[in-house]
Coordinates of C-alpha atoms in Angstrom, one line a residue:
M4 CA 46.2 83.7 96.3
K5 CA 47.1 81.9 92.8
L6 CA 48.6 83.3 89.5
A7 CA 48.2 81.4 86.4
V8 CA 50.1 82.1 83.3
E9 CA 49.9 80.6 79.8
I10 CA 50.8 83.0 77.3
E11 CA 52.4 83.2 73.7
K12 CA 54.4 86.3 72.7
S13 CA 56.5 86.8 69.5
F14 CA 58.9 89.7 68.8
G15 CA 61.3 89.4 65.9
D16 CA 62.6 86.0 65.5
F17 CA 62.0 85.0 69.3
N18 CA 59.0 83.1 70.2
M19 CA 58.0 82.9 73.9
E20 CA 55.6 80.2 75.2
V21 CA 55.5 80.5 79.1
A22 CA 53.2 78.5 81.2
F23 CA 53.2 78.3 84.9
E24 CA 51.2 78.6 88.2
T25 CA 52.3 79.9 91.4
E26 CA 50.8 80.2 94.8
N27 CA 54.3 80.9 96.4
K28 CA 55.3 83.7 98.2
V29 CA 58.4 84.4 96.3
L30 CA 59.1 83.0 93.0
G31 CA 62.4 83.6 91.3
F32 CA 63.1 83.7 87.7
L33 CA 66.4 82.2 86.6
G34 CA 67.4 82.5 82.7
A35 CA 70.3 83.7 80.4
S36 CA 70.0 87.3 78.9
G37 CA 67.1 87.3 76.4
S38 CA 65.3 84.1 77.7
G39 CA 62.0 86.0 78.2
K40 CA 62.1 86.7 82.0
S41 CA 61.5 90.4 81.9
M42 CA 59.2 90.3 78.9
T43 CA 57.0 87.8 81.0
L44 CA 56.9 90.3 83.9
R45 CA 55.8 92.9 81.6
C46 CA 53.1 90.8 80.1
I47 CA 51.8 89.8 83.6
A48 CA 51.8 93.8 84.5
G49 CA 49.8 94.5 81.4
L50 CA 52.5 96.6 79.7
V51 CA 52.8 94.4 76.8
M52 CA 50.0 92.4 75.3
P53 CA 50.7 88.7 74.6
N54 CA 49.9 87.3 71.0
Q55 CA 47.3 85.0 72.8
G56 CA 46.8 82.9 76.1
K57 CA 45.5 83.8 79.5
I58 CA 46.6 85.4 82.7
T59 CA 44.6 85.0 85.9
V60 CA 44.7 85.7 89.6
D61 CA 42.4 83.5 91.5
E62 CA 39.0 84.2 89.7
K63 CA 39.9 87.5 88.2
I64 CA 41.0 87.4 84.8
Y65 CA 43.8 89.8 83.7
Y66 CA 44.0 88.6 80.0
D67 CA 42.2 86.2 78.0
S68 CA 42.9 86.3 74.3
E69 CA 39.7 84.3 73.5
Q70 CA 37.4 86.3 75.4
G71 CA 38.9 89.6 74.2
I72 CA 40.0 90.6 77.8
N73 CA 42.9 92.7 78.6
L74 CA 42.9 94.8 81.8
S75 CA 45.1 98.1 81.8
P76 CA 47.9 97.9 84.3
Q77 CA 46.0 100.1 86.6
E78 CA 43.3 97.6 86.6
R79 CA 45.6 94.8 87.5
N80 CA 46.6 96.1 91.0
I81 CA 50.5 95.0 90.3
G82 CA 53.5 96.8 91.7
F83 CA 56.6 96.8 89.4
L84 CA 60.1 97.9 90.5
F85 CA 61.8 98.4 87.3
Q86 CA 65.5 97.6 86.8
N87 CA 66.1 101.3 86.2
Y88 CA 63.8 102.3 88.9
A89 CA 61.7 104.6 86.3
L90 CA 61.3 107.5 88.6
F91 CA 60.1 110.6 86.9
P92 CA 62.9 113.3 87.0
H93 CA 60.5 116.2 87.2
L94 CA 58.6 114.8 90.3
S95 CA 59.9 114.9 93.8
V96 CA 59.9 111.8 96.1
Q97 CA 56.6 112.3 97.6
E98 CA 55.3 113.2 94.1
N99 CA 56.7 109.8 92.4
I100 CA 55.3 107.6 95.3
G101 CA 51.9 109.2 95.1
L102 CA 51.8 108.9 91.3
P103 CA 49.8 105.6 91.3
L104 CA 47.3 106.8 93.9
N105 CA 45.1 109.5 91.9
K106 CA 41.8 107.6 92.6
H107 CA 42.2 108.3 96.3
S108 CA 41.3 111.7 97.8
S109 CA 44.2 114.1 98.6
Q110 CA 44.0 113.4 102.2
K111 CA 44.3 109.6 101.7
R112 CA 46.9 109.9 99.3
N113 CA 49.1 112.2 101.7
Q114 CA 48.6 109.5 104.4
I115 CA 49.7 106.5 102.3
V116 CA 52.7 108.5 100.9
Q117 CA 53.6 109.5 104.3
E118 CA 53.4 105.7 105.4
K119 CA 55.4 104.4 102.5
M120 CA 58.2 107.1 103.0
V121 CA 58.5 106.2 106.6
Q122 CA 58.4 102.3 106.0
M123 CA 61.5 102.8 103.1
Q124 CA 63.1 105.4 105.3
V125 CA 63.0 108.3 102.8
E126 CA 60.7 110.6 104.7
G127 CA 63.5 113.1 105.1
L128 CA 63.9 113.3 101.3
K129 CA 60.3 114.1 100.3
D130 CA 61.0 117.1 98.4
H131 CA 64.1 115.9 96.8
Y132 CA 64.4 115.0 93.1
P133 CA 65.6 111.7 91.6
S134 CA 68.9 113.5 90.4
Q135 CA 69.5 114.4 94.0
L136 CA 69.3 110.9 95.4
S137 CA 71.9 108.0 95.6
G138 CA 71.4 104.6 94.2
G139 CA 70.1 103.2 97.2
Q140 CA 67.7 106.0 97.9
Q141 CA 66.2 105.7 94.4
Q142 CA 65.5 102.3 94.9
R143 CA 63.9 102.8 98.2
V144 CA 61.6 105.4 96.5
A145 CA 60.6 103.3 93.5
L146 CA 59.9 100.2 96.0
A147 CA 57.7 102.6 98.2
R148 CA 55.7 103.6 94.7
A149 CA 55.3 99.8 93.8
L150 CA 53.9 99.1 97.2
A151 CA 51.8 102.1 97.5
T152 CA 48.5 100.7 96.0
D153 CA 48.7 97.7 98.1
P154 CA 49.4 95.4 95.2
D155 CA 48.5 91.8 94.9
I156 CA 51.5 91.0 93.0
L157 CA 54.8 92.5 93.3
L158 CA 57.1 92.2 90.2
L159 CA 61.0 92.8 90.7
D160 CA 63.0 93.0 87.6
E161 CA 66.5 92.7 88.7
P162 CA 66.2 95.3 91.5
F163 CA 69.8 95.4 92.7
S164 CA 71.8 95.4 89.4
A165 CA 72.6 99.1 89.3
L166 CA 74.1 98.9 93.0
D167 CA 77.4 98.1 94.2
N168 CA 78.3 95.4 96.3
H169 CA 78.1 96.9 99.7
L170 CA 74.9 98.8 98.8
R171 CA 73.5 95.6 97.2
E172 CA 73.6 93.6 100.6
Q173 CA 72.0 96.5 102.6
M174 CA 69.1 96.8 100.2
E175 CA 68.7 92.8 99.8
Q176 CA 68.2 92.8 103.8
E177 CA 65.8 95.7 103.4
L178 CA 63.9 93.8 100.6
L179 CA 63.4 90.7 102.7
E180 CA 62.1 92.5 105.6
V181 CA 59.4 94.2 103.2
L182 CA 59.0 90.7 101.7
S183 CA 58.3 89.0 104.9
T184 CA 55.1 91.4 105.7
F185 CA 53.9 91.5 101.9
H186 CA 50.5 89.7 101.7
G187 CA 50.7 89.1 98.1
L188 CA 52.7 87.2 95.6
T189 CA 56.1 88.3 94.3
I190 CA 58.2 87.4 91.2
L191 CA 61.7 88.4 90.9
V192 CA 64.0 88.3 88.1
S193 CA 67.8 88.0 88.9
H194 CA 70.8 87.0 87.4
N195 CA 72.7 86.7 90.7
L196 CA 72.3 83.1 92.0
E197 CA 73.0 83.5 95.5
E198 CA 70.4 86.7 95.7
C199 CA 67.8 84.4 94.0
Y200 CA 68.5 81.7 96.5
R201 CA 68.1 83.9 99.5
L202 CA 65.2 86.0 98.3
S203 CA 63.0 83.2 96.6
S204 CA 61.2 80.1 98.1
H205 CA 60.8 78.6 94.6
I206 CA 62.4 79.2 91.2
A207 CA 61.4 78.8 87.5
V208 CA 64.1 78.4 85.1
I209 CA 63.3 79.9 81.7
E210 CA 65.0 78.9 78.6
Q211 CA 64.5 80.3 75.2
G212 CA 61.1 81.4 76.1
K213 CA 59.7 78.5 77.8
V214 CA 59.8 77.5 81.7
I215 CA 61.6 74.2 81.9
T216 CA 61.7 74.0 85.5
H217 CA 59.7 75.1 88.5
E218 CA 60.6 73.7 91.6
P219 CA 61.5 74.5 95.5
K220 CA 64.8 76.3 95.3
V221 CA 66.8 73.8 97.3
Q222 CA 65.7 71.1 94.7
V223 CA 66.7 73.4 91.7
F224 CA 70.2 73.9 93.0
S225 CA 71.0 70.7 94.7
N226 CA 69.8 68.3 92.0
P227 CA 69.2 70.1 88.7
T228 CA 67.1 67.9 86.2
S229 CA 68.2 69.5 83.0
L230 CA 71.4 70.4 81.3
A231 CA 70.2 74.0 81.0
T232 CA 69.4 74.2 84.6
A233 CA 72.6 72.7 85.7
K234 CA 74.4 75.5 83.8
L235 CA 72.2 78.3 85.0
V236 CA 72.7 77.3 88.8
G237 CA 76.4 77.4 88.3
L238 CA 77.7 73.8 87.7
K239 CA 81.0 74.0 85.9
N240 CA 82.0 70.4 85.7
I241 CA 79.6 68.7 83.5
S242 CA 80.5 65.7 81.2
R243 CA 78.5 63.5 78.7
I244 CA 78.4 60.0 79.7
E245 CA 78.9 56.6 77.7
F246 CA 77.6 53.2 79.6
S247 CA 80.4 50.9 80.1
S248 CA 78.9 48.4 82.6
P249 CA 76.3 48.3 85.3
G250 CA 77.2 51.4 87.7
L251 CA 80.2 52.3 85.5
V252 CA 80.3 55.1 82.8
E253 CA 82.9 56.8 80.8
A254 CA 82.7 60.6 81.4
V255 CA 83.5 61.5 77.7
D256 CA 84.5 65.1 78.1
W257 CA 86.7 64.2 80.9
G258 CA 88.2 61.0 79.6
I259 CA 87.8 59.0 82.8
K260 CA 85.8 56.2 84.0
L261 CA 83.7 56.6 87.0
T262 CA 81.6 54.5 89.4
L263 CA 78.2 56.0 90.0
P264 CA 75.8 55.6 93.2
N265 CA 74.2 52.4 93.5
K266 CA 70.5 52.1 92.2
N267 CA 70.2 55.7 91.1
P268 CA 66.8 56.2 89.8
M269 CA 67.6 59.2 87.6
L270 CA 70.4 56.8 85.8
E271 CA 67.9 54.1 85.4
R272 CA 65.4 56.3 83.7
S273 CA 68.1 57.5 81.3
I274 CA 69.1 54.0 79.9
D275 CA 67.3 52.1 77.0
Y276 CA 68.3 48.8 77.0
K277 CA 68.3 47.2 73.7
S278 CA 68.4 43.8 75.6
Q279 CA 68.4 43.3 79.4
K280 CA 72.1 42.5 79.6
D281 CA 73.3 44.2 76.5
Y282 CA 75.0 47.0 78.5
Q283 CA 77.3 48.0 75.6
N284 CA 74.4 49.0 73.2
A285 CA 72.7 51.0 75.8
T286 CA 71.9 54.5 75.0
I287 CA 72.5 57.2 77.4
R288 CA 70.5 60.3 77.6
S289 CA 72.3 61.9 80.5
S290 CA 75.3 63.7 81.6
I291 CA 77.0 63.8 85.0
A292 CA 78.2 66.7 87.1
I293 CA 80.2 67.2 90.0
R294 CA 80.5 70.6 92.1
E295 CA 83.9 72.2 92.1
Y296 CA 83.9 72.2 95.8
D297 CA 82.6 68.4 96.1
I298 CA 86.1 67.0 94.9
D299 CA 88.7 65.8 97.2
F300 CA 92.4 66.1 97.2
V301 CA 93.7 62.6 98.7
N302 CA 97.3 61.1 99.5
Q303 CA 96.7 57.9 98.0
E304 CA 94.6 55.9 95.5
K305 CA 91.1 54.7 96.6
P306 CA 89.6 51.5 95.0
I307 CA 87.4 53.5 92.7
N308 CA 87.2 57.1 91.2
T309 CA 90.8 58.3 91.9
V310 CA 92.4 60.4 89.1
R311 CA 95.8 61.8 88.6
C312 CA 95.8 65.3 87.6
W313 CA 97.9 68.3 86.9
P314 CA 97.2 72.1 87.4
A315 CA 96.7 74.0 84.0
S316 CA 96.3 77.3 85.7
V317 CA 95.5 78.5 89.3
V318 CA 93.3 81.8 89.9
E319 CA 93.2 83.3 93.2
S320 CA 90.1 85.0 94.6
L321 CA 89.7 86.8 97.9
H322 CA 89.0 83.7 100.0
S323 CA 89.9 80.7 97.8
Y324 CA 91.7 79.5 94.8
S325 CA 90.2 78.1 91.5
I326 CA 92.3 75.1 90.2
Y327 CA 91.8 74.1 86.6
L328 CA 93.1 70.6 86.1
S329 CA 94.2 68.5 83.4
L330 CA 93.3 64.9 84.1
N331 CA 95.4 61.8 83.6
R332 CA 98.1 63.9 81.5
P333 CA 100.1 67.0 82.0
P334 CA 98.6 70.1 80.2
T335 CA 99.8 71.5 77.1
S336 CA 98.7 74.8 77.9
T337 CA 96.8 76.9 80.6
N338 CA 93.6 76.3 78.5
D339 CA 94.1 72.6 78.4
H340 CA 91.8 71.5 81.5
Q341 CA 88.8 69.3 82.0
M342 CA 87.8 70.1 85.4
L343 CA 87.6 73.0 88.0
L344 CA 88.1 72.7 91.8
V345 CA 87.9 75.4 94.2
V346 CA 89.5 75.4 97.7
D347 CA 90.0 77.5 100.2
K348 CA 93.3 79.2 100.8
K349 CA 94.5 77.0 103.7
K350 CA 93.8 73.8 101.9
Y351 CA 95.6 75.3 98.6
S352 CA 98.8 76.3 100.7
E353 CA 98.8 72.5 101.6
I354 CA 98.2 71.2 98.0
E355 CA 100.9 73.5 96.5
K356 CA 103.6 71.8 98.6
V357 CA 103.0 68.7 96.9
A358 CA 104.6 68.0 93.4
P359 CA 102.2 67.0 90.5
P360 CA 100.5 64.8 89.6
W361 CA 98.0 65.1 92.2
L362 CA 95.4 62.5 93.3
I363 CA 91.6 63.6 93.3
Y364 CA 88.8 61.5 94.7
I365 CA 85.3 61.9 93.1
N366 CA 82.7 60.6 95.7
P367 CA 80.0 58.5 93.8
Q368 CA 77.3 60.0 96.3
K369 CA 78.3 63.6 95.2
I370 CA 77.8 62.8 91.4
L371 CA 74.6 64.4 89.9
I372 CA 72.8 62.8 87.2
I373 CA 71.4 65.3 84.6
K374 CA 68.8 64.4 82.0
Q375 CA 69.7 65.5 78.6

């Protein structure tokens, strides 16, 4: 099954131009609030009509502005799990689940409802109303309703945002089990990076109404190819660079010079040479990044990429410490820092015994090259 979307939608000052194709089992949407993720789901579902474009599933046309085709939500056979679940308060659990099954006979509808209640473990709540259910129970009912029509596509709009952490983990495991047997396509919108990674096989990054990245999840997280993607996948240490000489750059925002990996294709594609050897006049269209847990504390200087640093502030978490560092000089305030490191508590207990300045080593192989 293949979903192809190429649509434009304007509302207020915001213009959305979303184009992507997917045959992947679960596609995750990542993007800042207001980037167009949920609006894209609503356009696919037929709840919002685009200004123009086309939406198809295999050979079936859901929407085509040129041909004047715009199938109703009921005709698209799509299951939609809304962020707030959208259960009807005056209907019982079994009535909510059976709502999209009106075209079936009463016997068939009751059979499907019973099957979905058993699947989602809410059969004991069939006569309850939404106000009598917990958040997790409401989500199970909403998911049962979304699956009741045996949809071709399942749309999940931040399904866990209303749940506390403990219940979120439990419901995520239940959703994974459901998705493992679901025959169709799934699109998931989430602001939680780890949740999106665990549930999705591929990820599309949406920025200001456009899909700027659509790749396997490992590629998106391990080697982001744009600045917007790098920030969305949680990279904190990012700096613009100026070219000094072959393999050596100045990290402008960190105030240090670093040796980069040899023969890095991404770096080579990001350099415009005005002449073959005129490195000083080369124009760099890249930034570099280093993950906060990929920086090493060392006891002595290495030949390259060793930097003196001072702690500007330290923040304790449940299992780790976040250390905000001032590079090459003592900080003037707790906000005077250029780099973030995260270490476990055992490691920090060793570090704090050493009087600053500390030494950190940035391994060239851990440096990410990010195209501007």
